[in-house]
Tab-separated table of C-alpha atoms in Angstrom:
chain	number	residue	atom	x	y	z
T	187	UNK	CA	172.997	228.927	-41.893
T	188	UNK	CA	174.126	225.457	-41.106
T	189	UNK	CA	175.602	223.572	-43.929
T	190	UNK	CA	175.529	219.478	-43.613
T	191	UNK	CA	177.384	216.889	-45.155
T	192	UNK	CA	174.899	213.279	-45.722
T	193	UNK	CA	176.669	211.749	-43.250
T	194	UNK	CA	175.788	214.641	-40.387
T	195	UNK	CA	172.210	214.084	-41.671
T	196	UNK	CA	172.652	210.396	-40.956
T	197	UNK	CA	174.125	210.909	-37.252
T	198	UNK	CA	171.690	213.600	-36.211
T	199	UNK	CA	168.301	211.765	-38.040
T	200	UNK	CA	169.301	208.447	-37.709
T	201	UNK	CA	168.155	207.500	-41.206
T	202	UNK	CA	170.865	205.288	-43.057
T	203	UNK	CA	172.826	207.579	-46.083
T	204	UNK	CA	171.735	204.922	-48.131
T	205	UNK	CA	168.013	205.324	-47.593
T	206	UNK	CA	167.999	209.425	-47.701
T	207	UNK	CA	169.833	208.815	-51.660
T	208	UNK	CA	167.054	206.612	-52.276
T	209	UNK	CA	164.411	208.878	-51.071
T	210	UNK	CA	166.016	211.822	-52.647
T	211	UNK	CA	166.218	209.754	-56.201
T	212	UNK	CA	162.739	208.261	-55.611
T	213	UNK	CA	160.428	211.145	-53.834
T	214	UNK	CA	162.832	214.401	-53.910
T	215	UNK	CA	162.230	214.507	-49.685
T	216	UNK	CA	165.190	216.848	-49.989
T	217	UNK	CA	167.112	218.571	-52.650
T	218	UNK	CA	171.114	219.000	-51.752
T	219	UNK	CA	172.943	221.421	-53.092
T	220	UNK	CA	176.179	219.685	-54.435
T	221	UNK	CA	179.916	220.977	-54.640
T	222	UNK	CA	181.961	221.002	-57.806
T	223	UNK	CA	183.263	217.649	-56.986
T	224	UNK	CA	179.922	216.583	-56.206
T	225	UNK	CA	179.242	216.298	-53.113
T	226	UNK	CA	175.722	216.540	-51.453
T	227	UNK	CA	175.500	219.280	-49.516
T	228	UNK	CA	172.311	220.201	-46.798
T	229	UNK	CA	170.597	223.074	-44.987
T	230	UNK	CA	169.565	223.594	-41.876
T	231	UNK	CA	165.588	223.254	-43.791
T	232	UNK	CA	167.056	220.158	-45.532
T	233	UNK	CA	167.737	218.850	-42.082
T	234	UNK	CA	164.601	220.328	-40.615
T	235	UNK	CA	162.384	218.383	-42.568
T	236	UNK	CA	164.544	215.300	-42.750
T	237	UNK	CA	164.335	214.788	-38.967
T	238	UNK	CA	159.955	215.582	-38.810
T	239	UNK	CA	160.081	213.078	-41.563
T	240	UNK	CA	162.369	210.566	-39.893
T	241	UNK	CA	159.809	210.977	-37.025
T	242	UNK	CA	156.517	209.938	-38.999
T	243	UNK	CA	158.435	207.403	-40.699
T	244	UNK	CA	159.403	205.504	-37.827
T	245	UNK	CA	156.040	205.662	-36.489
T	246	UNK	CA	154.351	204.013	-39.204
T	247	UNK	CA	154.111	206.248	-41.951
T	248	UNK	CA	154.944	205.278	-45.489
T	249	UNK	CA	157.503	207.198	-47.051
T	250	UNK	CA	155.558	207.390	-50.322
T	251	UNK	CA	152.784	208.897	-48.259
T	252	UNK	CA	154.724	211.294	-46.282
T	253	UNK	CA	156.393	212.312	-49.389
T	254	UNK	CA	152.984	213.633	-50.736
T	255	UNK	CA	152.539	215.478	-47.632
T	256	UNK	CA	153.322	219.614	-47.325
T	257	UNK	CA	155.146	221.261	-44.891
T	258	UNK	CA	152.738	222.165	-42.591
T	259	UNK	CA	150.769	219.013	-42.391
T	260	UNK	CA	153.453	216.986	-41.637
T	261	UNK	CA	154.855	219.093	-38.482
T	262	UNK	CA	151.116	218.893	-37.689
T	263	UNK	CA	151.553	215.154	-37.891
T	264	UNK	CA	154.534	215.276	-35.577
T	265	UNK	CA	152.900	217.453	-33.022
T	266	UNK	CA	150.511	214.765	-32.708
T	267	UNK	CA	153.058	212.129	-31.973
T	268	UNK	CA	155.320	214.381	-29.753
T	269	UNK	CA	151.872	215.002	-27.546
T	270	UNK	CA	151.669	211.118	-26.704
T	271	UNK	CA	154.628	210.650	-23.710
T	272	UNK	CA	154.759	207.008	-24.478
T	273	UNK	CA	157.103	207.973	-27.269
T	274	UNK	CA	159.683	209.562	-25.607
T	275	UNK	CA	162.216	209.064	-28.816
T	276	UNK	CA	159.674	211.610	-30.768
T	277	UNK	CA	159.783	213.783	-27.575
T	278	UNK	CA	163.976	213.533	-28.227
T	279	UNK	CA	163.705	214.252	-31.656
T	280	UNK	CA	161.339	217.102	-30.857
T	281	UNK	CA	163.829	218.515	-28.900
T	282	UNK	CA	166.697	218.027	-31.274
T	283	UNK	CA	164.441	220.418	-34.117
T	284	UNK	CA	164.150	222.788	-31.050
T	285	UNK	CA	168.085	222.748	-30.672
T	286	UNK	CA	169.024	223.143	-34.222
T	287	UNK	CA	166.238	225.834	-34.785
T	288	UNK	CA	167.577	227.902	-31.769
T	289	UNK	CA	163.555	227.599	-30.588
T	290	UNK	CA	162.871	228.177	-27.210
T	291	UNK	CA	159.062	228.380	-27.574
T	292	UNK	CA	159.279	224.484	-28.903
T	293	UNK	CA	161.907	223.543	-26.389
T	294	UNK	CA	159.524	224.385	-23.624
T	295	UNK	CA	156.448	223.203	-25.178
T	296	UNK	CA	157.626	219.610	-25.084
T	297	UNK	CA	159.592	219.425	-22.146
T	298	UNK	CA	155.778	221.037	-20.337
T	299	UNK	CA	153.581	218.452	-21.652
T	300	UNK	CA	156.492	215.658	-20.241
T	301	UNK	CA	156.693	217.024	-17.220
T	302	UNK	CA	152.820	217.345	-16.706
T	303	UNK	CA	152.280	213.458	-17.605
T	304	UNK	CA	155.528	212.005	-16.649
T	305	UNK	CA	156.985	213.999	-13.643
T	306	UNK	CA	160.261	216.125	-13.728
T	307	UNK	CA	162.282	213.248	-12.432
T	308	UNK	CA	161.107	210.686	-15.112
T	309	UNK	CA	161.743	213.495	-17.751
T	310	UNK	CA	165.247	214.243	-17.031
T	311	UNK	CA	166.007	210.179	-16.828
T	312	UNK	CA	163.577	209.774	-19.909
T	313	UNK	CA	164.524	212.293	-21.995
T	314	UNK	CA	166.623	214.803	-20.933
T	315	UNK	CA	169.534	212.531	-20.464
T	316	UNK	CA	169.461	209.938	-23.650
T	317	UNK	CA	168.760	213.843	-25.411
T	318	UNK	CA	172.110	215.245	-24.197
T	319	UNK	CA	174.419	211.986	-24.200
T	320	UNK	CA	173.200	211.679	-28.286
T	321	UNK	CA	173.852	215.912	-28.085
T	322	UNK	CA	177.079	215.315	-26.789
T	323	UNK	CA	178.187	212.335	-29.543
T	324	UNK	CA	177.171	214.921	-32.316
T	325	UNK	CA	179.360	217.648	-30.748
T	326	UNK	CA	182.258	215.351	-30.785
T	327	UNK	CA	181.419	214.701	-34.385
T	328	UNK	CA	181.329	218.174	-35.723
T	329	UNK	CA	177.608	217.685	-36.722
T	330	UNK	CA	175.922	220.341	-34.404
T	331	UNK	CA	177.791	223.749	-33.100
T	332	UNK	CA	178.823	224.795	-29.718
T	333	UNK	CA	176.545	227.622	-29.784
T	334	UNK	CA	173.673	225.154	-30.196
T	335	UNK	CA	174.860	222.391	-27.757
T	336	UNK	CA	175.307	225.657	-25.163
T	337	UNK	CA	171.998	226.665	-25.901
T	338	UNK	CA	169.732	223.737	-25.189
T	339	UNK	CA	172.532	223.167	-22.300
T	340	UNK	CA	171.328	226.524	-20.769
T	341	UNK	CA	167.889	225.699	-20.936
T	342	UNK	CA	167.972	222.848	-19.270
T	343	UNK	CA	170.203	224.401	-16.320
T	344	UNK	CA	167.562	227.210	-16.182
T	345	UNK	CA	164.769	224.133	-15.356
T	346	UNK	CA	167.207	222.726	-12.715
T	347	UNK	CA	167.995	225.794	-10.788
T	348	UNK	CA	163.970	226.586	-10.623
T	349	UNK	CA	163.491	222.962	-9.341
T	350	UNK	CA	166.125	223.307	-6.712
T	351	UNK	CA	164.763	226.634	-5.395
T	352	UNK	CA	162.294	225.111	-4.265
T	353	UNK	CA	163.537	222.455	-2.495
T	354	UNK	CA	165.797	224.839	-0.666
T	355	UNK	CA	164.105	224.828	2.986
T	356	UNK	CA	163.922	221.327	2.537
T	357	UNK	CA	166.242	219.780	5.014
T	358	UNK	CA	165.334	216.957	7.263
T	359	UNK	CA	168.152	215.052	7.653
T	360	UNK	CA	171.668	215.644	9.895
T	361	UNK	CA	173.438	214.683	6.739
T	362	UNK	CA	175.919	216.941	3.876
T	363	UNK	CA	176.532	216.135	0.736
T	364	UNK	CA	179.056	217.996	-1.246
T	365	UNK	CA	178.404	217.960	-4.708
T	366	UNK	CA	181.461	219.026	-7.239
T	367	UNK	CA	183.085	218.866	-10.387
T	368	UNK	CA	187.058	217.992	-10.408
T	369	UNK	CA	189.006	220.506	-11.997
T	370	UNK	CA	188.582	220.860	-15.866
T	371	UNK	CA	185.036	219.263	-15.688
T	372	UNK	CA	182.906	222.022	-16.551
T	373	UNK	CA	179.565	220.011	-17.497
T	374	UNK	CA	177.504	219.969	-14.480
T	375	UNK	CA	173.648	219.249	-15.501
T	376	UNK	CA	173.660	215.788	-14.279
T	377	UNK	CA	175.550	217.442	-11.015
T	378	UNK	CA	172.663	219.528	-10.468
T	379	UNK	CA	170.248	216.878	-11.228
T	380	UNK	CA	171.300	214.818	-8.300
T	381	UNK	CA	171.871	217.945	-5.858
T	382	UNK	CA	168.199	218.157	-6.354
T	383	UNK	CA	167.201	214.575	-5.767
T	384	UNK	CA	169.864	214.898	-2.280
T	385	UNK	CA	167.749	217.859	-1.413
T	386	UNK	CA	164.127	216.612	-2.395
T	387	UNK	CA	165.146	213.834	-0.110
T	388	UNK	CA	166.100	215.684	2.692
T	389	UNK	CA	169.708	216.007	2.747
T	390	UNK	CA	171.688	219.126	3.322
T	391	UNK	CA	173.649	219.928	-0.103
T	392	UNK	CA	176.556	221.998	-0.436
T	393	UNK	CA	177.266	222.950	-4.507
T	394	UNK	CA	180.620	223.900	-5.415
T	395	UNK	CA	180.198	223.516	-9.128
T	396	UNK	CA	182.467	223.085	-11.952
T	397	UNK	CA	186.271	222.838	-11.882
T	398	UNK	CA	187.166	222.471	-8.161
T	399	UNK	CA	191.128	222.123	-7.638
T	400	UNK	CA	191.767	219.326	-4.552
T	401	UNK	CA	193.549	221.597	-2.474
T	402	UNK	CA	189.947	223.865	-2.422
T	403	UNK	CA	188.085	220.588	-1.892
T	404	UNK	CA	189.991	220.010	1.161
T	405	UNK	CA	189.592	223.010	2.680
T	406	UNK	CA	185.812	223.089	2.312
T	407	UNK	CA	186.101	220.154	3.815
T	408	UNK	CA	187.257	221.050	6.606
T	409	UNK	CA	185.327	224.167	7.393
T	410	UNK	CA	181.923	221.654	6.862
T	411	UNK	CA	183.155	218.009	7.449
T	412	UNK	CA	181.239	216.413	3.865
T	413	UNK	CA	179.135	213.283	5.294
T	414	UNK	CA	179.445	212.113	1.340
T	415	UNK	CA	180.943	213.510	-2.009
T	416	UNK	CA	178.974	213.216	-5.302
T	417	UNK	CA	180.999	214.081	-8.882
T	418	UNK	CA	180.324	213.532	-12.489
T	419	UNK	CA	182.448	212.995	-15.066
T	420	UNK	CA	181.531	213.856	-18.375
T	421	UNK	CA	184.732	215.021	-20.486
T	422	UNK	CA	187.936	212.885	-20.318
T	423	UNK	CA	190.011	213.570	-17.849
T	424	UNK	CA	193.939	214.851	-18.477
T	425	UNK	CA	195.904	211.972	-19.804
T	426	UNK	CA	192.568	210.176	-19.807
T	427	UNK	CA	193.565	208.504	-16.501
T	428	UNK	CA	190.227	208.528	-14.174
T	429	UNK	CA	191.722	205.691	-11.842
T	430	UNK	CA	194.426	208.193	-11.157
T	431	UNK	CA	191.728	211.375	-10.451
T	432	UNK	CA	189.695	208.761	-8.200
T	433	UNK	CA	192.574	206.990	-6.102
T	434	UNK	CA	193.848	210.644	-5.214
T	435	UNK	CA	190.534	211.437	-3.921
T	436	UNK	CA	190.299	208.728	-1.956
T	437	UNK	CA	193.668	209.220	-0.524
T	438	UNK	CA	192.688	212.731	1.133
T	439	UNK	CA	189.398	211.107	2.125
T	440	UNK	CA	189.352	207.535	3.034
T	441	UNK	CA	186.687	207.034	5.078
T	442	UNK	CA	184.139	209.186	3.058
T	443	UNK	CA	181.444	207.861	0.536
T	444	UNK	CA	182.093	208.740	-3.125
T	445	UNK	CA	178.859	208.680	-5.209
T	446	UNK	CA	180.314	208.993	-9.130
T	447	UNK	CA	178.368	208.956	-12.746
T	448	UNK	CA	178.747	209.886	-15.881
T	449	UNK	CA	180.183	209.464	-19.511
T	450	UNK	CA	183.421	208.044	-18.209
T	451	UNK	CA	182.535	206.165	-15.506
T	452	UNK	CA	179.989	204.515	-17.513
T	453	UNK	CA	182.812	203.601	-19.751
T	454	UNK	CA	185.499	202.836	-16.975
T	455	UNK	CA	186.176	199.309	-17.170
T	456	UNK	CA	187.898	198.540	-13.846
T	457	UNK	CA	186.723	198.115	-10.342
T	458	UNK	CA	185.512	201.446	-8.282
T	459	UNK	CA	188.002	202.159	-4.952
T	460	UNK	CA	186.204	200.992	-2.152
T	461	UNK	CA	183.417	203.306	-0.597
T	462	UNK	CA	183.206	205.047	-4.506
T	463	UNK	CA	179.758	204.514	-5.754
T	464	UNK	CA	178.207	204.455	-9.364
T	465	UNK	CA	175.094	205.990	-9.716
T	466	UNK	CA	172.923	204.814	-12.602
T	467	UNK	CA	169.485	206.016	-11.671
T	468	UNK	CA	167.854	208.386	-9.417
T	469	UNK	CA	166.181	204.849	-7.621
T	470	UNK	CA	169.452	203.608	-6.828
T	471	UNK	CA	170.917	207.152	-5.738
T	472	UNK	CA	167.911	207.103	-3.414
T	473	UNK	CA	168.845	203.712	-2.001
T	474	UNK	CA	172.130	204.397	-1.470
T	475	UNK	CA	171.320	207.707	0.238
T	476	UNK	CA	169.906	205.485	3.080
T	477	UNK	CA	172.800	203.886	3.863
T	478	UNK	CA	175.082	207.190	4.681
């Protein structure tokens, strides 16, 4: 069992620690245990219910409705909201319960009904990503375990992999992509997300995965000359020095399209080496795949 301070409840709900003391004092929404010093203390129900509440609240309900509300009715109430795909942050916080209950069953409930009305590519931009970029902020934090952040991690890998069999006949064009981590990157879901959209659109893809040394690189290289490179970079890099990691590729391949994304080059705040190439959506990363 999960035990949570008010300030994890605040990060992984997004109600204010302020406003869950008032509705404690006011309604009783939840009932911490406190230490001997104390200090509110929460379970994973406390949580739970916090988060279906935050849902209904944001949506419209009044708290001193909801607070008359069982159980039952109001995870009734959210199922009703997490069925309508215009609100994708109820579809987020859907999948955050699903996380922190360990729930498969739920997991795949909502991502099926996105899918079905939105598409799989809209889902993974939609929700899928903002879901594991606010996923990754809480690991950071302490708030949610590495068992749970592996969990929902390996859910959403099993999706990819099913999406990208299919697509593996799907060749068209005389152009390869090499897709790969650098070594000591090890988080590869948006890496397989975009070896799927290279495929769908017709490009040959060749995965290497996670943690791929230069020297390897190179050689791959040149047993199948790469007409492009794609890598993501999630977790900082050793000495936190990404201009280094992306000037040494370059180096060993200077005439060869880079296409980079993630958590630290979103927050990289110098200019890309020439021919390196952020990718922010799957539109652009479509665009630019014209222009290999």
């Amino acid at each position: 069992m999960g035990v949570y301070s008010i300030k994890d409840l605040e990060k992984i709900s997004g109600i204010k620690a302020h406003t869950i003391r008032i509705w404690e004092r006011r309604y009783n929404i939840v009932v911490p245990n406190r230490t001997e010093t104390n200090i509110r203390l929460y379970s994973d129900t406390d949580l739970k219910r916090l988060l279906n509440i935050a849902i209904l609240n944001k949506n419209g309900f009044k708290i001193s409705h909801i607070a008359n509300l069982g159980d039952d009715i109001i995870k009734e109430r959210v199922l009703d909201l997490c069925l309508d795909v215009r609100k994708s942050d109820i579809q987020i916080e859907s999948l955050m319960i699903s996380m922190l209950e360990l729930n498969e069953s739920k997991f795949n409930n909502v991502l099926t009904h996105s899918i079905i009305k939105r598409g799989f590519e809209c889902t993974v931009e939609e929700i899928l990503f903002p879901f594991l970029d606010r996923i990754g902020i809480l690991w950071q934090a302490g708030s949610i375990t590495p068992a749970q952040e592996h969990f929902i991690s390996n859910l959403i890998r099993q999706k990819l992999i099913v999406a990208i069999d299919n697509e593996m006949e799907n060749a068209k064009v005389d152009k390869l992509i090499i897709f790969f981590l650098v070594e000591g990157e090890v988080h590869e879901l948006g890496l397989l997300f975009y070896s799927l959209i290279a495929r769908k659109e017709g490009f040959h893809v060749l995965y290497l995965g996670g943690s791929v040394p230069l020297d390897d690189l190179i050689k791959v290289n040149d047993i199948r000359k790469a007409d492009a490179f794609f890598s993501s970079f999630i977790s900082p890099p050793e000495n936190n020095d990404l201009e280094a990691i992306l000037l040494t590729h370059k180096e060993k391949f200077p005439s060869t399209p880079f296409f980079v994304n993630g958590l630290q080059v979103r927050n990289y705040n110098k200019e890309l080496p020439q021919n390196f190439t952020d990718v922010s959506s799957v539109e652009q990363f479509k665009k630019a795949l014209k222009e290999i």
